[in-house]
mmCIF file of C-alpha atoms in Angstrom:
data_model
loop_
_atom_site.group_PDB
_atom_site.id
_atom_site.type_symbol
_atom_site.label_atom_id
_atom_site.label_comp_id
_atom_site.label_asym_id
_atom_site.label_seq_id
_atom_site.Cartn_x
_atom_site.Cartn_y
_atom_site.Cartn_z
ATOM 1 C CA UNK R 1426 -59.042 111.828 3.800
ATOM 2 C CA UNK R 1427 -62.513 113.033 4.410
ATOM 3 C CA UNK R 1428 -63.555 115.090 7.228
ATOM 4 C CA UNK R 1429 -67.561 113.963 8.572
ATOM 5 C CA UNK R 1430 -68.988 116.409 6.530
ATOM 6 C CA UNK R 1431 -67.517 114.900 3.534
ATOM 7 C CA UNK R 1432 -65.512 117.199 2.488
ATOM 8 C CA UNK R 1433 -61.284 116.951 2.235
ATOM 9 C CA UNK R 1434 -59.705 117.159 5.501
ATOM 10 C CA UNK R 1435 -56.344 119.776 5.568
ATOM 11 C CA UNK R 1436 -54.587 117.591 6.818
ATOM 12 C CA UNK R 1437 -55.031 114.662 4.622
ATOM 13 C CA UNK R 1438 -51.684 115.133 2.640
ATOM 14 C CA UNK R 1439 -49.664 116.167 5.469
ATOM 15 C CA UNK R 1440 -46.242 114.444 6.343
ATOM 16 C CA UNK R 1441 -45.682 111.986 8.406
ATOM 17 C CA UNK R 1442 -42.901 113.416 10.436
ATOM 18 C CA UNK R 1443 -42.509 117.355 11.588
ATOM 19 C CA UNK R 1444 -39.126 117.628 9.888
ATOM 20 C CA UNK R 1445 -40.660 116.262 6.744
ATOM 21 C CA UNK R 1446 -43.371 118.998 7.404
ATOM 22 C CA UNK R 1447 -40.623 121.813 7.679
ATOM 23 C CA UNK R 1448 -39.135 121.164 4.768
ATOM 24 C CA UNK R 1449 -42.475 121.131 2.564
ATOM 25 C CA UNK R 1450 -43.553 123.953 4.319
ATOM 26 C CA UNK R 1451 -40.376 126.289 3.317
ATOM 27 C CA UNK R 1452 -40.318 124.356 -0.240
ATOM 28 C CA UNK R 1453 -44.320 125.877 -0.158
ATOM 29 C CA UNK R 1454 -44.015 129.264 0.912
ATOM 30 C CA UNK R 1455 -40.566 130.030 -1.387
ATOM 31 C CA UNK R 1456 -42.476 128.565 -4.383
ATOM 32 C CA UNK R 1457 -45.475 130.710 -4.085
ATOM 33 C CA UNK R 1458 -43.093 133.567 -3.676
ATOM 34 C CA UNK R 1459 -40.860 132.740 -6.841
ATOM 35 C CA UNK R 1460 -44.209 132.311 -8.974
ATOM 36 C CA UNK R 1461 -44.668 135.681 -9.181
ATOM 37 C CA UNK R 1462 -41.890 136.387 -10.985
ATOM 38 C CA UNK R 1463 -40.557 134.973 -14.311
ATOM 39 C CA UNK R 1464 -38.946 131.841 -14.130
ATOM 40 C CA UNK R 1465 -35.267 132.806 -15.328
ATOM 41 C CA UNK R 1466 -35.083 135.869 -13.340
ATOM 42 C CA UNK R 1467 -35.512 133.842 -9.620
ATOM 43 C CA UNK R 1468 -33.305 130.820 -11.316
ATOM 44 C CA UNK R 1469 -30.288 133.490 -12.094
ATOM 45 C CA UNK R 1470 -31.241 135.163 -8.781
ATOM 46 C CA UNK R 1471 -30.391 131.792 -6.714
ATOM 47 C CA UNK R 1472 -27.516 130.659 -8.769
ATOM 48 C CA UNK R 1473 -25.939 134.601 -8.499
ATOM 49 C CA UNK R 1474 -26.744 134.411 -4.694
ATOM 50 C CA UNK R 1475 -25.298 130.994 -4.097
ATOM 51 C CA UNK R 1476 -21.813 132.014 -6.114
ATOM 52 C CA UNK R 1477 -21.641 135.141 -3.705
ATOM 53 C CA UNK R 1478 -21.794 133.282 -0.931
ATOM 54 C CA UNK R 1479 -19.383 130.620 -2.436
ATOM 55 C CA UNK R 1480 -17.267 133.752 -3.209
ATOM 56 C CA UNK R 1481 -16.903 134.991 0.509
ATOM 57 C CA UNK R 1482 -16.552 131.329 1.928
ATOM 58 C CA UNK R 1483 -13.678 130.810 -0.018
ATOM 59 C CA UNK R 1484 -13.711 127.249 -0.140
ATOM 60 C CA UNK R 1485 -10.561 125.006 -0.039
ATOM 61 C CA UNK R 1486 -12.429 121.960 -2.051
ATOM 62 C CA UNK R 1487 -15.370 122.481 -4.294
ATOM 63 C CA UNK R 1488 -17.418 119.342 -5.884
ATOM 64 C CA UNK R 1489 -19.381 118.943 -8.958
ATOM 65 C CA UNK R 1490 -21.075 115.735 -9.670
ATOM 66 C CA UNK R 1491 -22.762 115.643 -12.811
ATOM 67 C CA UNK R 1492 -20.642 117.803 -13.975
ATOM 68 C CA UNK R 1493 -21.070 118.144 -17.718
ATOM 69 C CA UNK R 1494 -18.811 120.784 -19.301
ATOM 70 C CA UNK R 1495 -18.025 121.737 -15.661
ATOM 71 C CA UNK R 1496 -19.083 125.377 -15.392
ATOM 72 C CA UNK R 1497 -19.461 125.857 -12.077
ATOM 73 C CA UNK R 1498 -15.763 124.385 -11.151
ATOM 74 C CA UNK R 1499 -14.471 126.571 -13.750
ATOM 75 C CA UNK R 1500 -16.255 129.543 -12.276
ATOM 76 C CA UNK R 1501 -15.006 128.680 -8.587
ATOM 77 C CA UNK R 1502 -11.091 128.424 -10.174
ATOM 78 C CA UNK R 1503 -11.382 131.637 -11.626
ATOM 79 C CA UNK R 1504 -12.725 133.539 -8.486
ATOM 80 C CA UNK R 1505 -11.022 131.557 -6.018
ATOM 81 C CA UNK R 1506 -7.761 130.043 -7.462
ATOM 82 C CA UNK R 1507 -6.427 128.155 -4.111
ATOM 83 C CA UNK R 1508 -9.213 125.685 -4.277
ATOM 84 C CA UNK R 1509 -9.273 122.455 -5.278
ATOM 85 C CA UNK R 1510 -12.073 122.502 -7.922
ATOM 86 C CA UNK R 1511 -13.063 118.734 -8.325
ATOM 87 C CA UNK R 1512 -15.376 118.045 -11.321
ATOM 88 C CA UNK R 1513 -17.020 114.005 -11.896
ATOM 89 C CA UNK R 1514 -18.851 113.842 -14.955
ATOM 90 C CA UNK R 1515 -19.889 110.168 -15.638
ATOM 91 C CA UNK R 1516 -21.060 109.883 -19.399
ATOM 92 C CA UNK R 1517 -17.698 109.178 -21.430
ATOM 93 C CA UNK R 1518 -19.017 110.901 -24.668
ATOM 94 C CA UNK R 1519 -19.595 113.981 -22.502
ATOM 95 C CA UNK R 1520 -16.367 113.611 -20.934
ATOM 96 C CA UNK R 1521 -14.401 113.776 -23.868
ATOM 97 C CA UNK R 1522 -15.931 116.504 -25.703
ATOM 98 C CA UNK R 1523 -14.863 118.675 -22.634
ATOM 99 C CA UNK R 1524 -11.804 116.934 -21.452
ATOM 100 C CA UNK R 1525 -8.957 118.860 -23.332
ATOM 101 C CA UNK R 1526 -10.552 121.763 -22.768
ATOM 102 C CA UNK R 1527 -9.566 121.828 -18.890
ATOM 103 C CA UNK R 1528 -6.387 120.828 -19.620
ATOM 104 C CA UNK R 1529 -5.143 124.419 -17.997
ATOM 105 C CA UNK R 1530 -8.292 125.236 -16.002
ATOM 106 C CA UNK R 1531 -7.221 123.932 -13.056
ATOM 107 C CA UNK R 1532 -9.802 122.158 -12.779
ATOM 108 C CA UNK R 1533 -9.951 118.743 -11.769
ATOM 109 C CA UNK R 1534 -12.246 117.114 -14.678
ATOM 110 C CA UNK R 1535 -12.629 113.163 -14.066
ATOM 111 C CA UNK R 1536 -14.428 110.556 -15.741
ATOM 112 C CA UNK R 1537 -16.449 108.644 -12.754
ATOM 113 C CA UNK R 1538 -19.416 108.863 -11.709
ATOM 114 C CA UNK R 1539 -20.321 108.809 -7.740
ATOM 115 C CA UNK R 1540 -22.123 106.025 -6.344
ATOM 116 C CA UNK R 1541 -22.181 103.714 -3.682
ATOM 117 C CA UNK R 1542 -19.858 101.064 -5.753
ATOM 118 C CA UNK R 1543 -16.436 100.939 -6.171
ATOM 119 C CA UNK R 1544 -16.128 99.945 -9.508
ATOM 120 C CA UNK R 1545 -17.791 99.684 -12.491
ATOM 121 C CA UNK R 1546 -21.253 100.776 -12.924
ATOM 122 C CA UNK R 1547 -24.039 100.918 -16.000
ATOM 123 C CA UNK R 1548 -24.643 104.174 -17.081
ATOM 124 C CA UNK R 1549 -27.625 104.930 -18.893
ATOM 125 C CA UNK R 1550 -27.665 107.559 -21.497
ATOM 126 C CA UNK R 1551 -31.744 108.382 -22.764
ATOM 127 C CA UNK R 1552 -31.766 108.452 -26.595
ATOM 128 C CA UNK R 1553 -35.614 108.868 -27.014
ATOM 129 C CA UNK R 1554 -38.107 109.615 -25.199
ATOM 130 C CA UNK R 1555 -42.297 109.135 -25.454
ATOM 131 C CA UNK R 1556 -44.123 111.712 -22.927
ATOM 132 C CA UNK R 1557 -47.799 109.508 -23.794
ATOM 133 C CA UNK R 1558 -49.903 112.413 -21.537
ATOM 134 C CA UNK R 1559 -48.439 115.057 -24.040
ATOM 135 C CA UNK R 1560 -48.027 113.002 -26.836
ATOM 136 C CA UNK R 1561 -44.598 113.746 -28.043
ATOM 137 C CA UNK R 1562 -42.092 111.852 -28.969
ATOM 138 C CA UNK R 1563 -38.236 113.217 -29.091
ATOM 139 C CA UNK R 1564 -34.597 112.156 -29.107
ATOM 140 C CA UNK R 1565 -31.108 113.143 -27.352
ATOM 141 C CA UNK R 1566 -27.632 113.099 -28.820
ATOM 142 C CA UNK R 1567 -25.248 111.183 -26.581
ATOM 143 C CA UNK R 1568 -24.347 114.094 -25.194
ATOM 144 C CA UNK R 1569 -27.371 115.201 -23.603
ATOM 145 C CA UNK R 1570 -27.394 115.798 -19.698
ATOM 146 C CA UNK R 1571 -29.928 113.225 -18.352
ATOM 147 C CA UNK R 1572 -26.903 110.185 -18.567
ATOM 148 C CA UNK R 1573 -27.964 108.474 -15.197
ATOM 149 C CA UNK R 1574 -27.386 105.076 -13.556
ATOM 150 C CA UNK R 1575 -30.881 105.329 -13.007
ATOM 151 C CA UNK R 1576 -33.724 104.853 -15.199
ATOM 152 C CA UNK R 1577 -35.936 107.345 -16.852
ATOM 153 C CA UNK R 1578 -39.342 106.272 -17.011
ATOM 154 C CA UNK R 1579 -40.435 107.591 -20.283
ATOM 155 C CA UNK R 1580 -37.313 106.646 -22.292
ATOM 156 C CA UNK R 1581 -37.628 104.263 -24.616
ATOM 157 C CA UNK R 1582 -33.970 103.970 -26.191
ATOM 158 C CA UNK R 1583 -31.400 104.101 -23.773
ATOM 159 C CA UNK R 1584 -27.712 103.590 -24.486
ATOM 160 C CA UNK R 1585 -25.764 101.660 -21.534
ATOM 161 C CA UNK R 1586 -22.273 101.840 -21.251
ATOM 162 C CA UNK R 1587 -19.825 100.760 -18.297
ATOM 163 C CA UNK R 1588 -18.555 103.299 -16.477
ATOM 164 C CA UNK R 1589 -16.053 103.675 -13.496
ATOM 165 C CA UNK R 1590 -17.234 104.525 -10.262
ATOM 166 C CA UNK R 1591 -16.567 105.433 -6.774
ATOM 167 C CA UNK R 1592 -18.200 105.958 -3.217
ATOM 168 C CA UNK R 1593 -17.734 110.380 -3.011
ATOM 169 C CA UNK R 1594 -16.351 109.293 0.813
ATOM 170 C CA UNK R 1595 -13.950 106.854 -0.442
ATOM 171 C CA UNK R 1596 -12.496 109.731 -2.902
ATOM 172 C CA UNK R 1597 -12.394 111.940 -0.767
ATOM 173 C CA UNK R 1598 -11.261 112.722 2.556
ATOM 174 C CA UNK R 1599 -11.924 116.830 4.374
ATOM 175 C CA UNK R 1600 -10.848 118.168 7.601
ATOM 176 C CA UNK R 1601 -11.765 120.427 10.157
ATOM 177 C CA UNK R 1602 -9.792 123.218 8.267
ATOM 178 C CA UNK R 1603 -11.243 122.838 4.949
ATOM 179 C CA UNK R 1604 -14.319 124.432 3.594
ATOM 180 C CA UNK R 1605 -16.677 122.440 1.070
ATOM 181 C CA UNK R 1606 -18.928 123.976 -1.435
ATOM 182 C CA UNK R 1607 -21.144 121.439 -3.511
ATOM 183 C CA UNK R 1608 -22.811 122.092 -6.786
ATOM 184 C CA UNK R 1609 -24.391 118.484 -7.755
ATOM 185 C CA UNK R 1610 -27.102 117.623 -10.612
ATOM 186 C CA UNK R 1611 -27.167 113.566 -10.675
ATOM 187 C CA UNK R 1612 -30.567 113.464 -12.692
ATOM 188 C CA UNK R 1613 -32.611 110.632 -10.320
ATOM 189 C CA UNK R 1614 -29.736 109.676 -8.734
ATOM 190 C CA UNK R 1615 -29.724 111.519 -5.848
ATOM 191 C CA UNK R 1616 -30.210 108.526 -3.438
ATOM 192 C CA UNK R 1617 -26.679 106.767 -4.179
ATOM 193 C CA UNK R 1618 -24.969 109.577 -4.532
ATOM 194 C CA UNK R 1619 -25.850 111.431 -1.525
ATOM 195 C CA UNK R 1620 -25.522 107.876 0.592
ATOM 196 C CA UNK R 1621 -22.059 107.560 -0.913
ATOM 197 C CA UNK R 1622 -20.947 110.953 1.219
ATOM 198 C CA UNK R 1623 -22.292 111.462 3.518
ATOM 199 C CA UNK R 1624 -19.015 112.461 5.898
ATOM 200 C CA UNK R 1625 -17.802 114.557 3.047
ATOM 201 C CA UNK R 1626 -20.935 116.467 2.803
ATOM 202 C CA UNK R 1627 -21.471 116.693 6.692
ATOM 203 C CA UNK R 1628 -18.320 119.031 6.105
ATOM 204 C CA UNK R 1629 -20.069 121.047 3.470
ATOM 205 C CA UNK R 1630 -21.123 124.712 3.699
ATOM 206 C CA UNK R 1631 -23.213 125.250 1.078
ATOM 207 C CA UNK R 1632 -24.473 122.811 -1.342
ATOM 208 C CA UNK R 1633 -26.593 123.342 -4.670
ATOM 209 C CA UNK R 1634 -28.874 120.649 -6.171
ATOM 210 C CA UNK R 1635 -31.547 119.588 -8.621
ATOM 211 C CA UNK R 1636 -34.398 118.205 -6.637
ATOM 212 C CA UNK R 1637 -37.731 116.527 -8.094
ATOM 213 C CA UNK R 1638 -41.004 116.487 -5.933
ATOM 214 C CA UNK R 1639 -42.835 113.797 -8.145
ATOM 215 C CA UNK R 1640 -40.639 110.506 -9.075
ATOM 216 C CA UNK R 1641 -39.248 110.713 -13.379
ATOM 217 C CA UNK R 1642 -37.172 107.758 -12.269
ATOM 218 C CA UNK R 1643 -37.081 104.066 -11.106
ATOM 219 C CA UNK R 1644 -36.030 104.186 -7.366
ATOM 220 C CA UNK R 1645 -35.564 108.259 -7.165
ATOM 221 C CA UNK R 1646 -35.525 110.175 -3.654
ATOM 222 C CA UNK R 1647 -37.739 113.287 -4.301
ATOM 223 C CA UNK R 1648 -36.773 116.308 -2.495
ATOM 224 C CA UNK R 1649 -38.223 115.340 0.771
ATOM 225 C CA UNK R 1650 -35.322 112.352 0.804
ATOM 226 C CA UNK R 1651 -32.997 114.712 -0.498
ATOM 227 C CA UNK R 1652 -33.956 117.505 2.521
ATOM 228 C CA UNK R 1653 -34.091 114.636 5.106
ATOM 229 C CA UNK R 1654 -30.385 113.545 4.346
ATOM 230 C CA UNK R 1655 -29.510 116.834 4.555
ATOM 231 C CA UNK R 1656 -30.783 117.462 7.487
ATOM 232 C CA UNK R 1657 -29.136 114.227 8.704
ATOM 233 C CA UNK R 1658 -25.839 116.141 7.727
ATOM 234 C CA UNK R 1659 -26.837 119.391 9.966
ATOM 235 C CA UNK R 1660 -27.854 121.381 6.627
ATOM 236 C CA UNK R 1661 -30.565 123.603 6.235
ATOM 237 C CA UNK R 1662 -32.648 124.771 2.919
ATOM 238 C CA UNK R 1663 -32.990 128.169 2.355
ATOM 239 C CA UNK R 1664 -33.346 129.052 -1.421
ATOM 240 C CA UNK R 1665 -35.205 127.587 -3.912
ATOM 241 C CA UNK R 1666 -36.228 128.388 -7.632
ATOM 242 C CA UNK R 1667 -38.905 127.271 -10.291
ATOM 243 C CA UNK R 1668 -37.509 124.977 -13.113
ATOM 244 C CA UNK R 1669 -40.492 122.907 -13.944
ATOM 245 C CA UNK R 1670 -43.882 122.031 -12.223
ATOM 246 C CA UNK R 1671 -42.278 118.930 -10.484
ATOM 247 C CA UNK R 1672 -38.293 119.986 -10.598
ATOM 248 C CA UNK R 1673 -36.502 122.848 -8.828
ATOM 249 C CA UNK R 1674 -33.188 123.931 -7.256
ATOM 250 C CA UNK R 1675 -32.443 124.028 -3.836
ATOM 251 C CA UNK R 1676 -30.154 125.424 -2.056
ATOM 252 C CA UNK R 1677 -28.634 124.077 1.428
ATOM 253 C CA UNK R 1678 -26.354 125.921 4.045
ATOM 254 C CA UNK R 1679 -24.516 124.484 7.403
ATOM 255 C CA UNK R 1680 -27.001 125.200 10.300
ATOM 256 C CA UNK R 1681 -24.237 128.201 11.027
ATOM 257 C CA UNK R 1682 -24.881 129.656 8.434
ATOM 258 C CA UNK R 1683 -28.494 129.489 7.474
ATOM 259 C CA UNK R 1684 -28.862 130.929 11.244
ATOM 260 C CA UNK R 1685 -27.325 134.470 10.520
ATOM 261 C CA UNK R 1686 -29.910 137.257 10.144
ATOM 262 C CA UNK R 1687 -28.283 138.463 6.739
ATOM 263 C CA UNK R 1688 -29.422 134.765 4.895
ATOM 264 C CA UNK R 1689 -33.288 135.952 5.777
ATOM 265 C CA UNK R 1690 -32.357 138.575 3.872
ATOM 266 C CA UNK R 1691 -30.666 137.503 0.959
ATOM 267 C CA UNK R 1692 -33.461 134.975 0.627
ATOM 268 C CA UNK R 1693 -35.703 138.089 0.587
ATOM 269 C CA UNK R 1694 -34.520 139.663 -1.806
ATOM 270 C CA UNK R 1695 -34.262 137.301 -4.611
ATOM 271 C CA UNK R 1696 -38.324 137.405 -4.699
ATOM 272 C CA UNK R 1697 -38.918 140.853 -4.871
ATOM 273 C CA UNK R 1698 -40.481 141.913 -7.862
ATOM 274 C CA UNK R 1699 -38.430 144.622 -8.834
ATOM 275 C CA UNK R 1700 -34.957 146.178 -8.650
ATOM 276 C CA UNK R 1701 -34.104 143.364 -6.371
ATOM 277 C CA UNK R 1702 -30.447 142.151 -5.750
ATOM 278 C CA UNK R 1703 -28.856 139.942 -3.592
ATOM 279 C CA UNK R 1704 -26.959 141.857 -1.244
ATOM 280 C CA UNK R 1705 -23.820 140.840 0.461
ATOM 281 C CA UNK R 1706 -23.326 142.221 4.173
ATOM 282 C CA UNK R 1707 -20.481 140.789 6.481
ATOM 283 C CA UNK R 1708 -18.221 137.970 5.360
ATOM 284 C CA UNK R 1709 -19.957 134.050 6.396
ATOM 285 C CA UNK R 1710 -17.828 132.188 9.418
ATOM 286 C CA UNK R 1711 -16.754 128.846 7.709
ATOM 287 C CA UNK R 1712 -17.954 125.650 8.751
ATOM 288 C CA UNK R 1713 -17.394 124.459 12.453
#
């Protein structure tokens, strides 16, 4: 948009909506605040502040979806035994390289992926892949992380293979008692996963997840969708990181607990420049 001088108005790639505008202004200001500062140091900074928080909620059901060797539900057994650690990885070669290795973690490790069908679904699993603008050219193993049941758009072998799936609400089912952590990396399938659980993660506390602003796949919500639905749940962004120039992290809290004074400041701290640490203060209220 031009203003009558000719020149490009402010305003001419501004949201639609004033929630929509929220959400790219905090995604705006934390980015130009974790660009100061090397890229690993503000990722380990939000991962480190979201497991101390996770920590101190001491959740009675944690979720991974796109799970992978399950890390993060093996962390959350180990530093809080009495929850139900659920892990869903959906690529079967994946899947069985971990499996036996959870056999005592206590950790739920399943082979489905989340979706909005009950049954079986076509999982695609990127073999190569032709980036034309950079001109390179590269292949995966078939145990690579970017299995999807959506499509990448620069992969040009893709191995599909049938896969069992479930709606995340139909798995599941949380009450008022129960406090829900959510770690969840679905590579451009954010849309039917979220959809699929909606009640479940309206009962979440904190949730973790791998957001894109520009689309790498066919049908893919970009973090805008992604914060909307939140918001539709009553959850709030309030950390981010810097993976790639499109792709980040982002971390959202119930609206109880994004309000206390001491998240400002744990979000604070994970940009400063030096000698900063996430500090813990007073013990989070679980989810109402």
């Amino acid at each position: 948009m031009l203003d009558r001088s000719g020149r490009r108005s402010l305003l001419s790639n501004a949201p639609a909506d004033a929630r929509a505008a929220g959400y790219r202004y905090f995604a705006n200001l934390l980015a130009l605040r974790a660009r100061k500062l090397p890229r690993d140091v503000v990722g380990e900074r939000v991962e480190s502040t979201f497991r101390d928080l996770c920590r101190e909620l001491e959740p009675t059901v944690s979720l991974e979806i796109g799970a992978h060797e399950a890390r993060f539900s093996r962390w959350i057994k180990a530093d809080v035994p009495t929850a139900r650690a659920i892990a869903f990885e959906a690529n079967p070669h994946v899947h069985e390289k971990y499996a036996e290795s959870h056999a005592d973690s206590g950790v739920e490790y399943l082979h489905l992926a989340i979706s909005q069908t009950d049954g079986p679904v076509e999982l695609g699993i990127p073999r190569e892949f032709h980036n034309e603008a950079k001109g390179r050219r590269y292949k995966k193993p078939r145990t690579n992380r970017m299995a999807s049941i959506a499509s990448h758009v620069l992969a040009e072998e893709v191995e599909t293979v049938t896969v069992p799936s479930t709606p995340l609400d139909s798995f599941l089912e949380v009450s008022d008692d129960d406090v829900v952590v959510a770690w969840i990396d679905v590579e451009g399938a954010s849309g039917p996963v979220l959809s699929s659980g909606a009640k479940v993660l309206s009962r979440a506390s904190l949730v973790y997840i791998e957001v894109e602003s520009e689309p790498l796949w066919d049908g893919q919500w970009l973090d805008d969708d992604v914060a909307r639905f939140f918001g539709d749940c009553g959850l709030v962004p309030v950390l981010r990181d810097n993976q790639r120039p499109h792709q980040y992290n982002v971390v959202f809290a119930s609206a109880e607990l994004a309000a206390q004074p001491r998240m400002a400041r744990l979000c604070n701290a994970i940009y400063r420049r030096a000698g900063a640490s996430a500090q813990t203060a007073r013990k989070p209220g679980k989810r109402s």
